[in-house]
Amino acid sequence: MRFFGLLIAIFALSFGLEIGELDIKSDNISGKFDEKMIIKGFEKAIISSGDFRIKNEEIFWNTKEPIKSSIKINNEGVFELAKKKKWVKIRDSMFDKEMFLAIFRLDLDKLKDDFDIKLKGSKDDWQINLKPKSTIFKQIFDAIRIKGGKFVSEIYIKQANGDVVVSKFSDVK
């Protein structure tokens, strides 16, 4: 009987955590963010902070420091809140809205087409590593790492040119 239990334990450990086991809330959430952009050739990182909200396939990104700005991203594009409190579309011909939304909403069904996905950790403390498959995405991204538990707590994006963006999330509800 002990041998059978040991065999089951070894079998379970050999497969590790599966993506379907994660219970991540990625819609109807809000919280705060701190973001660090490390740009090749600059001595200092660019630090920003603010709050965010993800609701109904839209991301609202309100930067409060160092410069106030509000951005909305949805399937129709990227919009900036203008002075008259009206959303104005930003030219986004090179911006892949669907990919951005998939990364922030952790839509693994969409991401698996363009990235190799590796998952490690436990249900409450996991990390997903995304490595681009296609030549196009390899020209943009070197690697993407997403960490979290019940919510995404950090997104690390290393661009092909060496620039790095690290977004950390807190007080997520």
PDB file of C-alpha atoms in Angstrom:
ATOM      1  CA  MET A   1       0.000   0.000   0.000  1.00  0.00           C
ATOM      2  CA  ARG A   2       2.841   2.428   0.801  1.00  0.00           C
ATOM      3  CA  PHE A   3       4.420   1.641  -2.535  1.00  0.00           C
ATOM      4  CA  PHE A   4       1.158   2.488  -4.320  1.00  0.00           C
ATOM      5  CA  GLY A   5       0.879   5.833  -2.450  1.00  0.00           C
ATOM      6  CA  LEU A   6       4.502   6.657  -3.246  1.00  0.00           C
ATOM      7  CA  LEU A   7       3.928   5.817  -6.893  1.00  0.00           C
ATOM      8  CA  ILE A   8       0.902   8.152  -7.055  1.00  0.00           C
ATOM      9  CA  ALA A   9       2.891  10.964  -5.372  1.00  0.00           C
ATOM     10  CA  ILE A  10       5.795  10.575  -7.826  1.00  0.00           C
ATOM     11  CA  PHE A  11       3.368  10.470 -10.758  1.00  0.00           C
ATOM     12  CA  ALA A  12       1.614  13.672  -9.585  1.00  0.00           C
ATOM     13  CA  LEU A  13       4.890  15.537  -9.009  1.00  0.00           C
ATOM     14  CA  SER A  14       6.283  14.570 -12.383  1.00  0.00           C
ATOM     15  CA  PHE A  15       3.530  16.475 -14.192  1.00  0.00           C
ATOM     16  CA  GLY A  16       3.512  19.608 -12.009  1.00  0.00           C
ATOM     17  CA  LEU A  17       0.975  22.393 -12.173  1.00  0.00           C
ATOM     18  CA  GLU A  18      -1.358  22.509 -15.168  1.00  0.00           C
ATOM     19  CA  ILE A  19      -2.703  25.749 -16.628  1.00  0.00           C
ATOM     20  CA  GLY A  20      -6.291  24.598 -16.102  1.00  0.00           C
ATOM     21  CA  GLU A  21      -5.646  24.345 -12.354  1.00  0.00           C
ATOM     22  CA  LEU A  22      -5.076  28.083 -12.017  1.00  0.00           C
ATOM     23  CA  ASP A  23      -8.021  30.073 -10.706  1.00  0.00           C
ATOM     24  CA  ILE A  24      -6.959  33.561 -11.733  1.00  0.00           C
ATOM     25  CA  LYS A  25      -9.347  36.475 -11.613  1.00  0.00           C
ATOM     26  CA  SER A  26      -8.544  38.776 -14.543  1.00  0.00           C
ATOM     27  CA  ASP A  27     -11.822  40.607 -15.236  1.00  0.00           C
ATOM     28  CA  ASN A  28     -13.778  43.102 -13.141  1.00  0.00           C
ATOM     29  CA  ILE A  29     -10.673  43.876 -11.106  1.00  0.00           C
ATOM     30  CA  SER A  30      -8.893  47.047 -10.092  1.00  0.00           C
ATOM     31  CA  GLY A  31      -5.788  47.982  -8.169  1.00  0.00           C
ATOM     32  CA  LYS A  32      -2.578  49.968  -8.169  1.00  0.00           C
ATOM     33  CA  PHE A  33       0.514  49.598 -10.318  1.00  0.00           C
ATOM     34  CA  ASP A  34       4.161  50.560 -10.124  1.00  0.00           C
ATOM     35  CA  GLU A  35       6.021  50.349 -13.395  1.00  0.00           C
ATOM     36  CA  LYS A  36       9.707  50.528 -14.185  1.00  0.00           C
ATOM     37  CA  MET A  37      10.972  50.994 -17.729  1.00  0.00           C
ATOM     38  CA  ILE A  38      14.634  50.257 -18.287  1.00  0.00           C
ATOM     39  CA  ILE A  39      15.557  51.697 -21.652  1.00  0.00           C
ATOM     40  CA  LYS A  40      18.840  50.801 -23.279  1.00  0.00           C
ATOM     41  CA  GLY A  41      21.136  53.809 -23.422  1.00  0.00           C
ATOM     42  CA  PHE A  42      19.470  55.647 -20.514  1.00  0.00           C
ATOM     43  CA  GLU A  43      21.257  55.821 -17.172  1.00  0.00           C
ATOM     44  CA  LYS A  44      18.116  55.805 -15.033  1.00  0.00           C
ATOM     45  CA  ALA A  45      14.957  53.779 -15.246  1.00  0.00           C
ATOM     46  CA  ILE A  46      11.676  55.582 -15.851  1.00  0.00           C
ATOM     47  CA  ILE A  47       9.377  54.962 -12.881  1.00  0.00           C
ATOM     48  CA  SER A  48       5.637  55.512 -12.986  1.00  0.00           C
ATOM     49  CA  SER A  49       2.676  54.609 -10.789  1.00  0.00           C
ATOM     50  CA  GLY A  50      -1.073  54.843 -10.764  1.00  0.00           C
ATOM     51  CA  ASP A  51      -4.170  52.706 -10.772  1.00  0.00           C
ATOM     52  CA  PHE A  52      -5.823  50.362 -13.227  1.00  0.00           C
ATOM     53  CA  ARG A  53      -9.141  48.690 -13.873  1.00  0.00           C
ATOM     54  CA  ILE A  54      -9.975  45.760 -16.126  1.00  0.00           C
ATOM     55  CA  LYS A  55     -13.644  45.401 -16.949  1.00  0.00           C
ATOM     56  CA  ASN A  56     -15.613  43.999 -19.882  1.00  0.00           C
ATOM     57  CA  GLU A  57     -12.637  43.446 -22.219  1.00  0.00           C
ATOM     58  CA  GLU A  58     -11.226  46.932 -21.486  1.00  0.00           C
ATOM     59  CA  ILE A  59      -8.176  48.094 -19.568  1.00  0.00           C
ATOM     60  CA  PHE A  60      -8.176  51.539 -17.975  1.00  0.00           C
ATOM     61  CA  TRP A  61      -4.622  52.645 -17.082  1.00  0.00           C
ATOM     62  CA  ASN A  62      -4.388  55.859 -15.047  1.00  0.00           C
ATOM     63  CA  THR A  63      -0.836  57.055 -14.518  1.00  0.00           C
ATOM     64  CA  LYS A  64      -0.570  59.484 -11.605  1.00  0.00           C
ATOM     65  CA  GLU A  65       3.226  59.859 -11.339  1.00  0.00           C
ATOM     66  CA  PRO A  66       5.386  61.290 -12.831  1.00  0.00           C
ATOM     67  CA  ILE A  67       2.869  62.695 -15.362  1.00  0.00           C
ATOM     68  CA  LYS A  68      -0.888  62.290 -15.143  1.00  0.00           C
ATOM     69  CA  SER A  69      -2.474  60.467 -18.055  1.00  0.00           C
ATOM     70  CA  SER A  70      -5.348  58.076 -18.659  1.00  0.00           C
ATOM     71  CA  ILE A  71      -5.359  55.381 -21.318  1.00  0.00           C
ATOM     72  CA  LYS A  72      -8.127  52.989 -22.312  1.00  0.00           C
ATOM     73  CA  ILE A  73      -7.383  49.878 -24.361  1.00  0.00           C
ATOM     74  CA  ASN A  74     -10.044  47.697 -25.921  1.00  0.00           C
ATOM     75  CA  ASN A  75     -10.618  45.764 -29.150  1.00  0.00           C
ATOM     76  CA  GLU A  76     -11.327  49.034 -30.983  1.00  0.00           C
ATOM     77  CA  GLY A  77      -7.944  50.543 -30.140  1.00  0.00           C
ATOM     78  CA  VAL A  78      -5.996  52.668 -27.713  1.00  0.00           C
ATOM     79  CA  PHE A  79      -7.572  55.859 -26.417  1.00  0.00           C
ATOM     80  CA  GLU A  80      -6.269  58.736 -24.312  1.00  0.00           C
ATOM     81  CA  LEU A  81      -8.470  60.841 -22.067  1.00  0.00           C
ATOM     82  CA  ALA A  82      -8.272  64.369 -23.487  1.00  0.00           C
ATOM     83  CA  LYS A  83      -8.602  67.628 -21.578  1.00  0.00           C
ATOM     84  CA  LYS A  84     -12.344  67.788 -22.167  1.00  0.00           C
ATOM     85  CA  LYS A  85     -12.818  64.369 -20.552  1.00  0.00           C
ATOM     86  CA  LYS A  86     -13.387  62.764 -23.918  1.00  0.00           C
ATOM     87  CA  TRP A  87     -11.637  59.569 -25.106  1.00  0.00           C
ATOM     88  CA  VAL A  88      -9.548  60.266 -28.207  1.00  0.00           C
ATOM     89  CA  LYS A  89      -8.128  57.416 -30.289  1.00  0.00           C
ATOM     90  CA  ILE A  90      -4.347  57.300 -30.459  1.00  0.00           C
ATOM     91  CA  ARG A  91      -2.803  56.177 -33.739  1.00  0.00           C
ATOM     92  CA  ASP A  92      -2.080  52.528 -33.146  1.00  0.00           C
ATOM     93  CA  SER A  93      -1.227  50.950 -36.486  1.00  0.00           C
ATOM     94  CA  MET A  94       1.794  49.095 -35.020  1.00  0.00           C
ATOM     95  CA  PHE A  95       0.152  48.239 -31.699  1.00  0.00           C
ATOM     96  CA  ASP A  96      -1.355  44.764 -31.344  1.00  0.00           C
ATOM     97  CA  LYS A  97      -4.361  45.496 -29.114  1.00  0.00           C
ATOM     98  CA  GLU A  98      -5.490  41.875 -28.949  1.00  0.00           C
ATOM     99  CA  MET A  99      -2.042  40.673 -27.838  1.00  0.00           C
ATOM    100  CA  PHE A 100      -1.771  43.394 -25.201  1.00  0.00           C
ATOM    101  CA  LEU A 101      -5.221  42.532 -23.829  1.00  0.00           C
ATOM    102  CA  ALA A 102      -4.391  38.806 -23.889  1.00  0.00           C
ATOM    103  CA  ILE A 103      -1.212  39.383 -21.848  1.00  0.00           C
ATOM    104  CA  PHE A 104      -2.915  41.590 -19.259  1.00  0.00           C
ATOM    105  CA  ARG A 105      -6.016  39.401 -19.020  1.00  0.00           C
ATOM    106  CA  LEU A 106      -3.871  36.238 -19.119  1.00  0.00           C
ATOM    107  CA  ASP A 107      -5.886  34.797 -21.991  1.00  0.00           C
ATOM    108  CA  LEU A 108      -3.787  31.676 -22.498  1.00  0.00           C
ATOM    109  CA  ASP A 109      -5.991  30.399 -25.336  1.00  0.00           C
ATOM    110  CA  LYS A 110      -4.979  33.426 -27.418  1.00  0.00           C
ATOM    111  CA  LEU A 111      -1.373  33.470 -26.212  1.00  0.00           C
ATOM    112  CA  LYS A 112      -0.649  29.796 -27.002  1.00  0.00           C
ATOM    113  CA  ASP A 113      -0.889  30.480 -30.741  1.00  0.00           C
ATOM    114  CA  ASP A 114       2.015  32.936 -30.656  1.00  0.00           C
ATOM    115  CA  PHE A 115       4.037  31.872 -27.604  1.00  0.00           C
ATOM    116  CA  ASP A 116       5.516  28.754 -26.050  1.00  0.00           C
ATOM    117  CA  ILE A 117       4.013  28.703 -22.551  1.00  0.00           C
ATOM    118  CA  LYS A 118       5.821  27.267 -19.535  1.00  0.00           C
ATOM    119  CA  LEU A 119       4.144  27.188 -16.129  1.00  0.00           C
ATOM    120  CA  LYS A 120       5.795  26.541 -12.787  1.00  0.00           C
ATOM    121  CA  GLY A 121       4.953  26.933  -9.127  1.00  0.00           C
ATOM    122  CA  SER A 122       1.785  26.210  -7.211  1.00  0.00           C
ATOM    123  CA  LYS A 123      -1.838  27.255  -7.562  1.00  0.00           C
ATOM    124  CA  ASP A 124      -1.247  30.136  -5.111  1.00  0.00           C
ATOM    125  CA  ASP A 125       2.246  31.169  -6.294  1.00  0.00           C
ATOM    126  CA  TRP A 126       2.788  30.573 -10.004  1.00  0.00           C
ATOM    127  CA  GLN A 127       4.883  31.916 -12.845  1.00  0.00           C
ATOM    128  CA  ILE A 128       4.155  31.738 -16.558  1.00  0.00           C
ATOM    129  CA  ASN A 129       6.987  32.236 -19.036  1.00  0.00           C
ATOM    130  CA  LEU A 130       6.097  33.184 -22.597  1.00  0.00           C
ATOM    131  CA  LYS A 131       8.632  32.771 -25.386  1.00  0.00           C
ATOM    132  CA  PRO A 132       7.596  34.025 -28.850  1.00  0.00           C
ATOM    133  CA  LYS A 133       7.173  31.439 -31.609  1.00  0.00           C
ATOM    134  CA  SER A 134       6.772  33.594 -34.698  1.00  0.00           C
ATOM    135  CA  THR A 135       9.442  35.675 -36.388  1.00  0.00           C
ATOM    136  CA  ILE A 136       7.293  38.791 -36.010  1.00  0.00           C
ATOM    137  CA  PHE A 137       6.933  38.441 -32.235  1.00  0.00           C
ATOM    138  CA  LYS A 138      10.615  37.472 -31.881  1.00  0.00           C
ATOM    139  CA  GLN A 139      11.432  40.879 -33.370  1.00  0.00           C
ATOM    140  CA  ILE A 140       9.353  42.545 -30.632  1.00  0.00           C
ATOM    141  CA  PHE A 141       9.719  40.354 -27.520  1.00  0.00           C
ATOM    142  CA  ASP A 142      12.596  38.380 -26.103  1.00  0.00           C
ATOM    143  CA  ALA A 143      10.580  37.044 -23.170  1.00  0.00           C
ATOM    144  CA  ILE A 144       7.521  37.724 -21.047  1.00  0.00           C
ATOM    145  CA  ARG A 145       7.157  36.532 -17.459  1.00  0.00           C
ATOM    146  CA  ILE A 146       3.875  36.776 -15.576  1.00  0.00           C
ATOM    147  CA  LYS A 147       3.685  36.015 -11.840  1.00  0.00           C
ATOM    148  CA  GLY A 148       0.799  35.783  -9.460  1.00  0.00           C
ATOM    149  CA  GLY A 149      -1.584  33.879  -7.246  1.00  0.00           C
ATOM    150  CA  LYS A 150      -5.292  34.684  -7.257  1.00  0.00           C
ATOM    151  CA  PHE A 151      -4.427  37.793  -9.310  1.00  0.00           C
ATOM    152  CA  VAL A 152      -1.520  38.702 -11.567  1.00  0.00           C
ATOM    153  CA  SER A 153       1.080  40.403  -9.357  1.00  0.00           C
ATOM    154  CA  GLU A 154       3.838  41.155 -11.877  1.00  0.00           C
ATOM    155  CA  ILE A 155       4.384  41.340 -15.617  1.00  0.00           C
ATOM    156  CA  TYR A 156       7.980  41.420 -16.869  1.00  0.00           C
ATOM    157  CA  ILE A 157       8.488  42.150 -20.566  1.00  0.00           C
ATOM    158  CA  LYS A 158      11.930  42.037 -22.149  1.00  0.00           C
ATOM    159  CA  GLN A 159      11.834  43.471 -25.624  1.00  0.00           C
ATOM    160  CA  ALA A 160      14.050  42.224 -28.444  1.00  0.00           C
ATOM    161  CA  ASN A 161      15.978  45.536 -28.393  1.00  0.00           C
ATOM    162  CA  GLY A 162      16.959  44.966 -24.737  1.00  0.00           C
ATOM    163  CA  ASP A 163      14.446  47.367 -23.142  1.00  0.00           C
ATOM    164  CA  VAL A 164      12.632  45.984 -20.102  1.00  0.00           C
ATOM    165  CA  VAL A 165       9.252  46.898 -18.603  1.00  0.00           C
ATOM    166  CA  VAL A 166       8.313  45.577 -15.162  1.00  0.00           C
ATOM    167  CA  SER A 167       4.752  46.218 -13.947  1.00  0.00           C
ATOM    168  CA  LYS A 168       3.942  45.296 -10.348  1.00  0.00           C
ATOM    169  CA  PHE A 169       0.347  45.236  -9.127  1.00  0.00           C
ATOM    170  CA  SER A 170      -0.940  45.748  -5.593  1.00  0.00           C
ATOM    171  CA  ASP A 171      -4.228  46.183  -3.709  1.00  0.00           C
ATOM    172  CA  VAL A 172      -5.945  44.183  -6.444  1.00  0.00           C
ATOM    173  CA  LYS A 173      -9.643  43.579  -5.796  1.00  0.00           C
TER     174      LYS A 173
END
